[in-house]
């Protein structure tokens, strides 16, 4: 006497087979790990901190991730200058620009600095949560000195305090980063690790 076929709902959960990583996925992870070992990719925090500084110094633009009061996101590249401790980032923008209006409503932002011209699979960037604001009169002199030094080195111009005050079309902005992170080059899927840029 033949047994009636059991529907999938009748089968015991304990007998279901566990999911396995696809052979292609496992092979990819293995290849990446081997490549990292062969290339000697370092996960040392000091080395990563040095790399982060080099990325910031070598690139002219950073991407600001902002959002309006309703949470609608907006991304904008801006030319920037950075303080010696890599915590404060300065740029000049119109207060009427979307990202400037977003900052006025919601100062919490995200920043990423990266080189988009490197080969596939070798990209690296510096990611930062930050709080942004328009620079008040008391801080303009220092902010303009930092910004102008880098701007001149790249063939740009120098702004004076009179050119970035309330009635002028461009204002000086500052983002203060609360931390720095980079992609972890350990062969696992996309995730970041905190890096120390001090010292």
mmCIF file of C-alpha atoms in Angstrom:
data_model
loop_
_atom_site.group_PDB
_atom_site.id
_atom_site.type_symbol
_atom_site.label_atom_id
_atom_site.label_comp_id
_atom_site.label_asym_id
_atom_site.label_seq_id
_atom_site.Cartn_x
_atom_site.Cartn_y
_atom_site.Cartn_z
ATOM 1 C CA UNK A 1 0.000 0.000 0.000
ATOM 2 C CA UNK A 2 1.505 3.267 -1.053
ATOM 3 C CA UNK A 3 1.817 6.146 1.379
ATOM 4 C CA UNK A 4 0.093 9.438 0.561
ATOM 5 C CA UNK A 5 2.447 12.249 -0.353
ATOM 6 C CA UNK A 6 2.989 14.729 2.448
ATOM 7 C CA UNK A 7 2.549 18.414 1.790
ATOM 8 C CA UNK A 8 5.439 20.770 2.652
ATOM 9 C CA UNK A 9 3.492 21.983 5.706
ATOM 10 C CA UNK A 10 3.402 18.407 7.087
ATOM 11 C CA UNK A 11 7.149 18.015 7.082
ATOM 12 C CA UNK A 12 8.991 18.346 10.352
ATOM 13 C CA UNK A 13 10.997 21.591 10.618
ATOM 14 C CA UNK A 14 13.779 19.640 12.298
ATOM 15 C CA UNK A 15 14.355 17.688 9.101
ATOM 16 C CA UNK A 16 14.679 20.741 6.863
ATOM 17 C CA UNK A 17 18.147 21.245 5.490
ATOM 18 C CA UNK A 18 20.097 24.271 6.699
ATOM 19 C CA UNK A 19 21.017 26.888 4.151
ATOM 20 C CA UNK A 20 24.540 26.773 2.916
ATOM 21 C CA UNK A 21 26.629 29.529 1.464
ATOM 22 C CA UNK A 22 26.758 29.071 -2.289
ATOM 23 C CA UNK A 23 29.979 27.602 -3.592
ATOM 24 C CA UNK A 24 30.477 30.715 -5.707
ATOM 25 C CA UNK A 25 30.117 32.981 -2.656
ATOM 26 C CA UNK A 26 32.437 30.865 -0.521
ATOM 27 C CA UNK A 27 34.975 30.759 -3.336
ATOM 28 C CA UNK A 28 34.868 34.539 -3.692
ATOM 29 C CA UNK A 29 35.501 35.091 0.026
ATOM 30 C CA UNK A 30 38.392 32.616 -0.049
ATOM 31 C CA UNK A 31 39.967 34.323 -3.058
ATOM 32 C CA UNK A 32 39.723 37.741 -1.439
ATOM 33 C CA UNK A 33 41.292 36.480 1.786
ATOM 34 C CA UNK A 34 44.174 34.915 -0.110
ATOM 35 C CA UNK A 35 44.695 38.111 -2.077
ATOM 36 C CA UNK A 36 44.749 40.191 1.104
ATOM 37 C CA UNK A 37 47.342 37.893 2.668
ATOM 38 C CA UNK A 38 49.489 37.967 -0.476
ATOM 39 C CA UNK A 39 49.281 41.745 -0.776
ATOM 40 C CA UNK A 40 49.921 42.256 2.917
ATOM 41 C CA UNK A 41 46.899 44.502 3.464
ATOM 42 C CA UNK A 42 47.307 45.878 6.979
ATOM 43 C CA UNK A 43 44.523 46.145 9.543
ATOM 44 C CA UNK A 44 46.807 47.892 12.020
ATOM 45 C CA UNK A 45 44.956 50.954 13.412
ATOM 46 C CA UNK A 46 48.008 53.192 13.012
ATOM 47 C CA UNK A 47 48.430 52.184 9.378
ATOM 48 C CA UNK A 48 44.731 52.749 8.699
ATOM 49 C CA UNK A 49 44.900 56.141 10.394
ATOM 50 C CA UNK A 50 47.787 57.113 8.126
ATOM 51 C CA UNK A 51 45.867 55.891 5.083
ATOM 52 C CA UNK A 52 42.810 57.898 6.132
ATOM 53 C CA UNK A 53 44.882 61.067 6.396
ATOM 54 C CA UNK A 54 46.412 60.419 2.983
ATOM 55 C CA UNK A 55 42.960 60.010 1.424
ATOM 56 C CA UNK A 56 41.733 63.258 2.982
ATOM 57 C CA UNK A 57 44.858 65.160 1.934
ATOM 58 C CA UNK A 58 44.866 63.823 -1.627
ATOM 59 C CA UNK A 59 41.261 64.602 -2.548
ATOM 60 C CA UNK A 60 39.785 68.004 -3.253
ATOM 61 C CA UNK A 61 36.125 67.190 -2.734
ATOM 62 C CA UNK A 62 34.045 65.564 -0.035
ATOM 63 C CA UNK A 63 30.444 64.412 -0.303
ATOM 64 C CA UNK A 64 27.986 65.822 2.217
ATOM 65 C CA UNK A 65 25.005 63.678 3.103
ATOM 66 C CA UNK A 66 22.260 65.954 4.445
ATOM 67 C CA UNK A 67 18.522 65.733 5.021
ATOM 68 C CA UNK A 68 15.721 68.254 5.368
ATOM 69 C CA UNK A 69 13.347 68.564 8.304
ATOM 70 C CA UNK A 70 11.220 65.731 6.891
ATOM 71 C CA UNK A 71 14.212 63.441 6.448
ATOM 72 C CA UNK A 72 14.455 63.723 2.649
ATOM 73 C CA UNK A 73 18.118 62.939 1.839
ATOM 74 C CA UNK A 74 20.430 64.994 -0.353
ATOM 75 C CA UNK A 75 24.062 64.404 -1.386
ATOM 76 C CA UNK A 76 26.399 67.190 -2.480
ATOM 77 C CA UNK A 77 30.114 67.299 -3.360
ATOM 78 C CA UNK A 78 31.955 70.388 -2.096
ATOM 79 C CA UNK A 79 35.556 71.573 -2.214
ATOM 80 C CA UNK A 80 36.925 71.503 1.330
ATOM 81 C CA UNK A 81 39.780 72.318 3.659
ATOM 82 C CA UNK A 82 40.526 70.488 6.898
ATOM 83 C CA UNK A 83 42.060 71.378 10.258
ATOM 84 C CA UNK A 84 45.362 69.877 11.398
ATOM 85 C CA UNK A 85 43.608 67.341 13.635
ATOM 86 C CA UNK A 86 41.307 66.175 10.801
ATOM 87 C CA UNK A 87 38.227 66.963 12.888
ATOM 88 C CA UNK A 88 36.968 70.200 11.345
ATOM 89 C CA UNK A 89 36.087 70.490 7.660
ATOM 90 C CA UNK A 90 35.407 73.844 5.995
ATOM 91 C CA UNK A 91 33.705 74.849 2.757
ATOM 92 C CA UNK A 92 32.009 77.852 1.141
ATOM 93 C CA UNK A 93 28.421 77.606 -0.092
ATOM 94 C CA UNK A 94 25.347 79.677 -0.760
ATOM 95 C CA UNK A 95 22.966 79.659 2.218
ATOM 96 C CA UNK A 96 20.195 79.104 -0.331
ATOM 97 C CA UNK A 97 21.686 75.847 -1.632
ATOM 98 C CA UNK A 98 19.713 72.725 -0.743
ATOM 99 C CA UNK A 99 22.448 71.288 1.462
ATOM 100 C CA UNK A 100 22.827 74.600 3.313
ATOM 101 C CA UNK A 101 19.095 74.815 3.981
ATOM 102 C CA UNK A 102 19.167 71.205 5.145
ATOM 103 C CA UNK A 103 22.004 71.942 7.560
ATOM 104 C CA UNK A 104 20.076 74.896 8.987
ATOM 105 C CA UNK A 105 17.130 72.581 9.680
ATOM 106 C CA UNK A 106 19.041 69.403 10.594
ATOM 107 C CA UNK A 107 22.756 69.870 11.428
ATOM 108 C CA UNK A 108 23.553 66.144 11.729
ATOM 109 C CA UNK A 109 25.244 65.039 8.490
ATOM 110 C CA UNK A 110 27.414 62.316 6.994
ATOM 111 C CA UNK A 111 30.662 62.849 5.084
ATOM 112 C CA UNK A 112 32.609 60.563 2.779
ATOM 113 C CA UNK A 113 35.922 61.302 1.047
ATOM 114 C CA UNK A 114 37.208 58.867 -1.572
ATOM 115 C CA UNK A 115 39.027 58.519 -4.882
ATOM 116 C CA UNK A 116 36.597 57.401 -7.585
ATOM 117 C CA UNK A 117 39.347 56.685 -10.136
ATOM 118 C CA UNK A 118 40.932 53.597 -8.571
ATOM 119 C CA UNK A 119 40.413 50.102 -10.078
ATOM 120 C CA UNK A 120 37.388 48.017 -9.115
ATOM 121 C CA UNK A 121 37.904 46.162 -5.845
ATOM 122 C CA UNK A 122 40.617 48.498 -4.559
ATOM 123 C CA UNK A 123 38.484 51.442 -3.458
ATOM 124 C CA UNK A 124 38.835 52.931 -0.006
ATOM 125 C CA UNK A 125 37.263 55.943 1.651
ATOM 126 C CA UNK A 126 36.933 57.820 4.911
ATOM 127 C CA UNK A 127 33.454 57.971 6.449
ATOM 128 C CA UNK A 128 32.483 60.474 9.128
ATOM 129 C CA UNK A 129 29.391 61.372 11.126
ATOM 130 C CA UNK A 130 29.474 65.098 11.832
ATOM 131 C CA UNK A 131 27.570 68.159 12.964
ATOM 132 C CA UNK A 132 27.572 71.056 10.496
ATOM 133 C CA UNK A 133 26.923 74.756 10.954
ATOM 134 C CA UNK A 134 27.539 78.140 9.452
ATOM 135 C CA UNK A 135 30.692 79.646 10.943
ATOM 136 C CA UNK A 136 29.894 82.536 13.279
ATOM 137 C CA UNK A 137 31.816 85.804 13.159
ATOM 138 C CA UNK A 138 34.033 84.791 16.089
ATOM 139 C CA UNK A 139 35.404 81.813 14.166
ATOM 140 C CA UNK A 140 35.652 83.318 10.698
ATOM 141 C CA UNK A 141 39.286 84.419 10.869
ATOM 142 C CA UNK A 142 40.607 80.958 11.702
ATOM 143 C CA UNK A 143 38.230 79.201 9.281
ATOM 144 C CA UNK A 144 39.195 81.495 6.416
ATOM 145 C CA UNK A 145 42.908 81.015 7.126
ATOM 146 C CA UNK A 146 42.560 77.222 6.913
ATOM 147 C CA UNK A 147 40.368 77.371 3.823
ATOM 148 C CA UNK A 148 42.438 79.973 1.967
ATOM 149 C CA UNK A 149 45.733 78.132 2.506
ATOM 150 C CA UNK A 150 44.419 75.007 0.790
ATOM 151 C CA UNK A 151 42.480 76.920 -1.849
ATOM 152 C CA UNK A 152 45.586 78.826 -2.949
ATOM 153 C CA UNK A 153 47.608 75.601 -3.117
ATOM 154 C CA UNK A 154 45.047 74.238 -5.592
ATOM 155 C CA UNK A 155 44.818 77.376 -7.723
ATOM 156 C CA UNK A 156 41.727 78.733 -6.002
ATOM 157 C CA UNK A 157 40.927 82.080 -4.472
ATOM 158 C CA UNK A 158 41.035 83.672 -1.039
ATOM 159 C CA UNK A 159 37.886 84.846 0.706
ATOM 160 C CA UNK A 160 37.825 87.721 3.176
ATOM 161 C CA UNK A 161 35.490 88.080 6.151
ATOM 162 C CA UNK A 162 33.601 90.784 4.286
ATOM 163 C CA UNK A 163 32.828 88.321 1.469
ATOM 164 C CA UNK A 164 31.211 85.629 3.603
ATOM 165 C CA UNK A 165 28.992 87.576 5.974
ATOM 166 C CA UNK A 166 25.195 87.590 6.239
ATOM 167 C CA UNK A 167 24.417 89.826 3.269
ATOM 168 C CA UNK A 168 26.812 88.084 0.888
ATOM 169 C CA UNK A 169 25.879 85.270 -1.532
ATOM 170 C CA UNK A 170 28.459 82.841 -0.101
ATOM 171 C CA UNK A 171 28.956 81.843 3.532
ATOM 172 C CA UNK A 172 31.580 79.779 5.343
ATOM 173 C CA UNK A 173 30.496 76.428 6.795
ATOM 174 C CA UNK A 174 32.128 73.983 9.187
ATOM 175 C CA UNK A 175 31.480 70.313 9.929
ATOM 176 C CA UNK A 176 32.934 68.822 13.101
ATOM 177 C CA UNK A 177 33.470 65.071 12.753
ATOM 178 C CA UNK A 178 32.783 62.889 15.787
ATOM 179 C CA UNK A 179 34.728 59.938 14.387
ATOM 180 C CA UNK A 180 36.334 58.352 11.331
ATOM 181 C CA UNK A 181 35.867 54.912 9.811
ATOM 182 C CA UNK A 182 37.084 52.993 6.766
ATOM 183 C CA UNK A 183 36.205 49.812 4.938
ATOM 184 C CA UNK A 184 37.617 46.744 6.654
ATOM 185 C CA UNK A 185 39.829 44.922 4.163
ATOM 186 C CA UNK A 186 39.434 41.515 5.789
ATOM 187 C CA UNK A 187 37.739 39.637 2.969
ATOM 188 C CA UNK A 188 34.251 39.862 4.431
ATOM 189 C CA UNK A 189 31.355 41.728 2.797
ATOM 190 C CA UNK A 190 31.164 45.512 3.076
ATOM 191 C CA UNK A 191 31.632 46.706 6.655
ATOM 192 C CA UNK A 192 33.607 49.444 8.357
ATOM 193 C CA UNK A 193 36.019 49.759 11.247
ATOM 194 C CA UNK A 194 36.766 52.823 13.365
ATOM 195 C CA UNK A 195 40.186 54.394 12.787
ATOM 196 C CA UNK A 196 42.149 56.795 14.976
ATOM 197 C CA UNK A 197 43.608 59.859 13.262
ATOM 198 C CA UNK A 198 45.197 61.228 16.406
ATOM 199 C CA UNK A 199 48.937 61.627 16.716
#
